């Protein structure tokens, strides 16, 4: 066999070989409180499909502002309806894809594994319980978890007494970390955050009627261009695997 013939046969073999499917990347902007559950689902989906999922976690307000300023994202999951409203008003949501995905519960947590239970009700003495300590919360005028927490404390008539003791963080997971490390003896987070941290105890649950209903809306964004983006979003919003991952962390799966 001549060298020229061998080269020609090699070329034919190469052209005939199956071309592996190209892996696409799905970019997700998600509320910080979703990290544990969403990471678990994204890992399983990536292993099944071969597509990469890159997730940016932060306060919903920060993520929405980044999207509005042109940050590339394919999927947005907010911890509050208001921030999704802003993104949708800007024309950045693919029509017909917005969905109320999850619900959550607001809780008071204490440092350590054996913090004593606190009876949460109108006028409860949270300021007295704190003493010289701090109450860790996400930003109370911007981040949904902080806004829900402030609304609950106001509804129960204790906000004014507690406000000077609030230590605000950029997002709810940062507030959780303050309590887990003991820098703050108590904090207000979602029940799902508390479930993700071994070194805190849920000492009380805020009445559902003390704050606006906690809803996590999701949407596919107009930036999404790859089939993988739509495949991921469909799995996120309809699959049993996604529901199982969220429910395992304590979220309520809506619809």
mmCIF file of C-alpha atoms in Angstrom:
data_model
loop_
_atom_site.group_PDB
_atom_site.id
_atom_site.type_symbol
_atom_site.label_atom_id
_atom_site.label_comp_id
_atom_site.label_asym_id
_atom_site.label_seq_id
_atom_site.Cartn_x
_atom_site.Cartn_y
_atom_site.Cartn_z
ATOM 1 C CA UNK A 1 0.000 0.000 0.000
ATOM 2 C CA UNK A 2 1.441 3.324 -1.026
ATOM 3 C CA UNK A 3 1.690 6.214 1.419
ATOM 4 C CA UNK A 4 -0.784 8.191 -0.692
ATOM 5 C CA UNK A 5 -3.361 5.391 -0.554
ATOM 6 C CA UNK A 6 -2.888 4.920 3.195
ATOM 7 C CA UNK A 7 -3.441 8.633 3.764
ATOM 8 C CA UNK A 8 -6.596 8.582 1.652
ATOM 9 C CA UNK A 9 -8.001 5.620 3.590
ATOM 10 C CA UNK A 10 -7.227 7.360 6.888
ATOM 11 C CA UNK A 11 -9.100 10.450 5.706
ATOM 12 C CA UNK A 12 -12.137 8.407 4.699
ATOM 13 C CA UNK A 13 -12.128 6.669 8.094
ATOM 14 C CA UNK A 14 -11.954 9.989 9.905
ATOM 15 C CA UNK A 15 -14.833 11.477 7.915
ATOM 16 C CA UNK A 16 -16.966 8.395 8.478
ATOM 17 C CA UNK A 17 -16.453 8.343 12.245
ATOM 18 C CA UNK A 18 -19.415 9.631 14.281
ATOM 19 C CA UNK A 19 -19.009 13.196 15.538
ATOM 20 C CA UNK A 20 -19.605 13.471 19.300
ATOM 21 C CA UNK A 21 -22.467 15.744 20.306
ATOM 22 C CA UNK A 22 -21.290 19.151 21.416
ATOM 23 C CA UNK A 23 -21.860 19.946 25.066
ATOM 24 C CA UNK A 24 -23.583 23.260 25.717
ATOM 25 C CA UNK A 25 -23.448 25.431 28.824
ATOM 26 C CA UNK A 26 -26.532 26.562 30.715
ATOM 27 C CA UNK A 27 -26.029 29.693 32.806
ATOM 28 C CA UNK A 28 -28.393 30.036 35.753
ATOM 29 C CA UNK A 29 -28.858 32.997 38.097
ATOM 30 C CA UNK A 30 -30.522 31.759 41.286
ATOM 31 C CA UNK A 31 -31.405 33.027 44.740
ATOM 32 C CA UNK A 32 -28.740 32.084 47.291
ATOM 33 C CA UNK A 33 -31.213 30.062 49.355
ATOM 34 C CA UNK A 34 -31.512 27.539 46.511
ATOM 35 C CA UNK A 35 -27.860 26.489 46.493
ATOM 36 C CA UNK A 36 -27.989 23.099 48.194
ATOM 37 C CA UNK A 37 -31.002 21.754 46.300
ATOM 38 C CA UNK A 38 -30.225 23.324 42.931
ATOM 39 C CA UNK A 39 -26.597 22.161 42.999
ATOM 40 C CA UNK A 40 -27.794 18.603 43.580
ATOM 41 C CA UNK A 41 -30.263 18.730 40.697
ATOM 42 C CA UNK A 42 -27.791 20.426 38.332
ATOM 43 C CA UNK A 43 -25.145 17.777 39.013
ATOM 44 C CA UNK A 44 -27.524 14.936 38.211
ATOM 45 C CA UNK A 45 -28.847 16.669 35.076
ATOM 46 C CA UNK A 46 -25.315 17.368 33.820
ATOM 47 C CA UNK A 47 -24.280 13.763 34.400
ATOM 48 C CA UNK A 48 -27.304 12.576 32.453
ATOM 49 C CA UNK A 49 -27.059 14.985 29.508
ATOM 50 C CA UNK A 50 -23.380 15.884 29.298
ATOM 51 C CA UNK A 51 -24.191 19.599 29.290
ATOM 52 C CA UNK A 52 -22.546 21.958 31.752
ATOM 53 C CA UNK A 53 -24.526 24.067 34.206
ATOM 54 C CA UNK A 54 -22.958 27.187 35.660
ATOM 55 C CA UNK A 55 -24.908 28.723 38.547
ATOM 56 C CA UNK A 56 -24.414 32.177 40.064
ATOM 57 C CA UNK A 57 -25.937 32.545 43.528
ATOM 58 C CA UNK A 58 -26.662 35.871 45.208
ATOM 59 C CA UNK A 59 -29.520 37.946 46.550
ATOM 60 C CA UNK A 60 -32.391 38.102 44.064
ATOM 61 C CA UNK A 61 -32.104 41.883 43.919
ATOM 62 C CA UNK A 62 -28.449 41.713 42.899
ATOM 63 C CA UNK A 63 -29.073 39.049 40.285
ATOM 64 C CA UNK A 64 -32.015 40.930 38.772
ATOM 65 C CA UNK A 65 -29.967 44.106 38.532
ATOM 66 C CA UNK A 66 -27.149 42.228 36.812
ATOM 67 C CA UNK A 67 -29.582 40.765 34.285
ATOM 68 C CA UNK A 68 -31.059 44.202 33.639
ATOM 69 C CA UNK A 69 -27.544 45.521 33.016
ATOM 70 C CA UNK A 70 -26.862 42.862 30.393
ATOM 71 C CA UNK A 71 -25.223 40.024 32.314
ATOM 72 C CA UNK A 72 -25.484 36.809 30.264
ATOM 73 C CA UNK A 73 -27.904 34.365 31.879
ATOM 74 C CA UNK A 74 -30.221 31.744 30.429
ATOM 75 C CA UNK A 75 -32.429 31.014 33.453
ATOM 76 C CA UNK A 76 -33.414 33.185 36.415
ATOM 77 C CA UNK A 77 -34.920 31.935 39.678
ATOM 78 C CA UNK A 78 -35.844 34.659 42.150
ATOM 79 C CA UNK A 79 -36.896 34.369 45.784
ATOM 80 C CA UNK A 80 -39.469 37.112 45.295
ATOM 81 C CA UNK A 81 -42.070 37.947 42.675
ATOM 82 C CA UNK A 82 -41.084 41.618 42.606
ATOM 83 C CA UNK A 83 -37.604 41.054 41.180
ATOM 84 C CA UNK A 84 -38.882 38.715 38.495
ATOM 85 C CA UNK A 85 -41.461 41.390 37.658
ATOM 86 C CA UNK A 86 -38.645 43.868 36.995
ATOM 87 C CA UNK A 87 -36.857 41.483 34.640
ATOM 88 C CA UNK A 88 -40.092 40.660 32.823
ATOM 89 C CA UNK A 89 -41.030 44.330 32.456
ATOM 90 C CA UNK A 90 -37.692 44.877 30.707
ATOM 91 C CA UNK A 91 -38.671 42.302 28.066
ATOM 92 C CA UNK A 92 -35.990 39.807 29.128
ATOM 93 C CA UNK A 93 -38.288 36.855 29.902
ATOM 94 C CA UNK A 94 -39.255 34.425 27.124
ATOM 95 C CA UNK A 95 -43.068 34.740 26.887
ATOM 96 C CA UNK A 96 -44.956 31.860 28.400
ATOM 97 C CA UNK A 97 -42.040 30.445 30.398
ATOM 98 C CA UNK A 98 -42.492 32.215 33.738
ATOM 99 C CA UNK A 99 -43.636 29.870 36.483
ATOM 100 C CA UNK A 100 -44.121 30.038 40.255
ATOM 101 C CA UNK A 101 -41.775 27.188 41.069
ATOM 102 C CA UNK A 102 -41.317 26.896 44.843
ATOM 103 C CA UNK A 103 -42.524 28.022 48.241
ATOM 104 C CA UNK A 104 -40.622 28.322 51.516
ATOM 105 C CA UNK A 105 -41.006 29.015 55.241
ATOM 106 C CA UNK A 106 -39.409 31.757 57.344
ATOM 107 C CA UNK A 107 -37.709 30.669 60.568
ATOM 108 C CA UNK A 108 -35.712 32.007 63.491
ATOM 109 C CA UNK A 109 -32.479 30.101 64.025
ATOM 110 C CA UNK A 110 -30.088 29.942 66.958
ATOM 111 C CA UNK A 111 -26.394 29.087 67.092
ATOM 112 C CA UNK A 112 -25.484 25.466 67.792
ATOM 113 C CA UNK A 113 -27.370 22.195 67.771
ATOM 114 C CA UNK A 114 -29.282 22.620 71.028
ATOM 115 C CA UNK A 115 -30.561 26.227 71.038
ATOM 116 C CA UNK A 116 -33.724 26.593 73.107
ATOM 117 C CA UNK A 117 -37.104 26.947 71.413
ATOM 118 C CA UNK A 118 -38.673 30.416 71.292
ATOM 119 C CA UNK A 119 -42.411 31.056 71.138
ATOM 120 C CA UNK A 120 -42.889 33.478 68.236
ATOM 121 C CA UNK A 121 -46.009 35.594 68.538
ATOM 122 C CA UNK A 122 -47.239 39.185 68.782
ATOM 123 C CA UNK A 123 -44.944 41.248 70.986
ATOM 124 C CA UNK A 124 -42.534 38.401 71.808
ATOM 125 C CA UNK A 125 -39.394 39.707 73.543
ATOM 126 C CA UNK A 126 -36.832 39.087 70.817
ATOM 127 C CA UNK A 127 -34.832 42.149 71.838
ATOM 128 C CA UNK A 128 -34.554 40.824 75.375
ATOM 129 C CA UNK A 129 -33.542 37.387 74.127
ATOM 130 C CA UNK A 130 -30.808 38.938 71.979
ATOM 131 C CA UNK A 131 -29.395 41.007 74.820
ATOM 132 C CA UNK A 132 -26.115 42.414 73.523
ATOM 133 C CA UNK A 133 -26.076 39.948 70.620
ATOM 134 C CA UNK A 134 -26.929 40.517 66.974
ATOM 135 C CA UNK A 135 -29.781 39.271 64.816
ATOM 136 C CA UNK A 136 -28.405 38.143 61.440
ATOM 137 C CA UNK A 137 -30.623 38.967 58.455
ATOM 138 C CA UNK A 138 -30.232 39.457 54.730
ATOM 139 C CA UNK A 139 -30.496 43.086 53.602
ATOM 140 C CA UNK A 140 -33.879 44.096 54.966
ATOM 141 C CA UNK A 141 -34.772 46.597 52.237
ATOM 142 C CA UNK A 142 -33.467 44.710 49.201
ATOM 143 C CA UNK A 143 -33.000 40.941 49.619
ATOM 144 C CA UNK A 144 -36.248 38.923 49.757
ATOM 145 C CA UNK A 145 -35.336 36.956 52.909
ATOM 146 C CA UNK A 146 -34.553 40.213 54.692
ATOM 147 C CA UNK A 147 -37.718 41.859 53.405
ATOM 148 C CA UNK A 148 -39.859 38.934 54.533
ATOM 149 C CA UNK A 149 -38.127 38.961 57.919
ATOM 150 C CA UNK A 150 -38.603 42.682 58.438
ATOM 151 C CA UNK A 151 -42.273 42.397 57.446
ATOM 152 C CA UNK A 152 -42.768 39.565 59.946
ATOM 153 C CA UNK A 153 -41.136 41.456 62.804
ATOM 154 C CA UNK A 154 -43.184 44.545 62.010
ATOM 155 C CA UNK A 155 -46.370 42.523 61.860
ATOM 156 C CA UNK A 156 -45.596 41.061 65.281
ATOM 157 C CA UNK A 157 -44.809 44.510 66.710
ATOM 158 C CA UNK A 158 -41.150 43.893 67.566
ATOM 159 C CA UNK A 159 -39.228 45.473 64.674
ATOM 160 C CA UNK A 160 -38.545 48.834 66.314
ATOM 161 C CA UNK A 161 -37.058 47.184 69.393
ATOM 162 C CA UNK A 162 -34.912 44.782 67.366
ATOM 163 C CA UNK A 163 -33.777 47.013 64.481
ATOM 164 C CA UNK A 164 -30.680 48.421 66.273
ATOM 165 C CA UNK A 165 -29.424 44.864 66.807
ATOM 166 C CA UNK A 166 -29.790 43.651 63.207
ATOM 167 C CA UNK A 167 -26.599 42.613 61.395
ATOM 168 C CA UNK A 168 -27.381 42.748 57.677
ATOM 169 C CA UNK A 169 -25.730 40.507 55.075
ATOM 170 C CA UNK A 170 -25.685 40.561 51.275
ATOM 171 C CA UNK A 171 -27.750 37.375 51.063
ATOM 172 C CA UNK A 172 -29.497 34.833 53.257
ATOM 173 C CA UNK A 173 -26.668 32.276 53.151
ATOM 174 C CA UNK A 174 -24.293 34.915 54.518
ATOM 175 C CA UNK A 175 -26.751 35.551 57.361
ATOM 176 C CA UNK A 176 -26.890 31.797 57.974
ATOM 177 C CA UNK A 177 -23.092 31.686 58.185
ATOM 178 C CA UNK A 178 -23.044 34.415 60.851
ATOM 179 C CA UNK A 179 -25.205 32.258 63.099
ATOM 180 C CA UNK A 180 -23.422 29.002 62.265
ATOM 181 C CA UNK A 181 -20.071 30.484 63.276
ATOM 182 C CA UNK A 182 -21.472 32.087 66.418
ATOM 183 C CA UNK A 183 -20.851 35.667 65.319
ATOM 184 C CA UNK A 184 -24.577 36.229 65.812
ATOM 185 C CA UNK A 185 -26.592 34.175 68.331
ATOM 186 C CA UNK A 186 -29.780 34.329 66.241
ATOM 187 C CA UNK A 187 -30.832 34.943 62.662
ATOM 188 C CA UNK A 188 -33.803 34.919 60.316
ATOM 189 C CA UNK A 189 -33.511 32.643 57.286
ATOM 190 C CA UNK A 190 -35.594 30.240 55.259
ATOM 191 C CA UNK A 191 -36.291 26.766 56.622
ATOM 192 C CA UNK A 192 -34.364 25.335 53.677
ATOM 193 C CA UNK A 193 -31.248 27.294 54.675
ATOM 194 C CA UNK A 194 -31.442 25.970 58.219
ATOM 195 C CA UNK A 195 -31.694 22.428 56.832
ATOM 196 C CA UNK A 196 -28.416 22.951 54.968
ATOM 197 C CA UNK A 197 -26.385 23.868 58.074
ATOM 198 C CA UNK A 198 -25.672 21.460 60.938
ATOM 199 C CA UNK A 199 -24.505 24.118 63.399
ATOM 200 C CA UNK A 200 -27.811 25.966 63.759
ATOM 201 C CA UNK A 201 -31.176 25.083 65.303
ATOM 202 C CA UNK A 202 -34.615 26.222 64.211
ATOM 203 C CA UNK A 203 -35.928 27.788 67.406
ATOM 204 C CA UNK A 204 -39.177 29.106 65.985
ATOM 205 C CA UNK A 205 -41.251 29.466 62.825
ATOM 206 C CA UNK A 206 -42.851 32.762 61.829
ATOM 207 C CA UNK A 207 -46.612 32.632 61.271
ATOM 208 C CA UNK A 208 -47.396 32.451 57.565
ATOM 209 C CA UNK A 209 -49.707 35.463 57.855
ATOM 210 C CA UNK A 210 -46.983 37.656 59.390
ATOM 211 C CA UNK A 211 -45.264 38.223 56.046
ATOM 212 C CA UNK A 212 -46.020 38.067 52.306
ATOM 213 C CA UNK A 213 -46.271 34.570 50.852
ATOM 214 C CA UNK A 214 -42.813 33.296 49.916
ATOM 215 C CA UNK A 215 -42.785 32.387 46.230
ATOM 216 C CA UNK A 216 -39.843 31.569 43.943
ATOM 217 C CA UNK A 217 -40.720 32.446 40.324
ATOM 218 C CA UNK A 218 -38.547 31.041 37.547
ATOM 219 C CA UNK A 219 -38.223 31.958 33.872
ATOM 220 C CA UNK A 220 -36.259 31.252 30.741
ATOM 221 C CA UNK A 221 -34.509 34.432 29.623
ATOM 222 C CA UNK A 222 -34.213 35.829 26.112
ATOM 223 C CA UNK A 223 -30.440 35.330 26.333
ATOM 224 C CA UNK A 224 -31.047 31.566 26.117
ATOM 225 C CA UNK A 225 -29.992 30.378 22.655
ATOM 226 C CA UNK A 226 -29.020 26.710 22.939
ATOM 227 C CA UNK A 227 -31.417 23.743 22.965
ATOM 228 C CA UNK A 228 -29.742 22.740 26.243
ATOM 229 C CA UNK A 229 -31.102 25.879 27.893
ATOM 230 C CA UNK A 230 -34.677 24.872 27.136
ATOM 231 C CA UNK A 231 -34.015 21.236 28.041
ATOM 232 C CA UNK A 232 -32.625 22.250 31.419
ATOM 233 C CA UNK A 233 -35.499 24.618 32.111
ATOM 234 C CA UNK A 234 -38.065 21.995 31.179
ATOM 235 C CA UNK A 235 -36.419 19.496 33.528
ATOM 236 C CA UNK A 236 -36.151 22.102 36.280
ATOM 237 C CA UNK A 237 -39.840 22.962 36.155
ATOM 238 C CA UNK A 238 -41.472 19.627 35.343
ATOM 239 C CA UNK A 239 -39.259 16.652 36.223
ATOM 240 C CA UNK A 240 -39.647 14.359 39.200
ATOM 241 C CA UNK A 241 -35.883 14.595 39.769
ATOM 242 C CA UNK A 242 -36.077 18.351 40.295
ATOM 243 C CA UNK A 243 -39.100 18.057 42.568
ATOM 244 C CA UNK A 244 -37.333 15.410 44.645
ATOM 245 C CA UNK A 245 -34.212 17.556 45.038
ATOM 246 C CA UNK A 246 -36.227 20.565 46.184
ATOM 247 C CA UNK A 247 -38.518 18.640 48.499
ATOM 248 C CA UNK A 248 -35.525 16.911 50.113
ATOM 249 C CA UNK A 249 -34.270 20.341 51.148
ATOM 250 C CA UNK A 250 -37.665 21.411 52.493
ATOM 251 C CA UNK A 251 -39.044 23.501 49.636
ATOM 252 C CA UNK A 252 -42.693 23.292 48.714
ATOM 253 C CA UNK A 253 -43.004 22.485 45.004
ATOM 254 C CA UNK A 254 -45.846 24.559 43.588
ATOM 255 C CA UNK A 255 -48.375 23.547 40.927
#
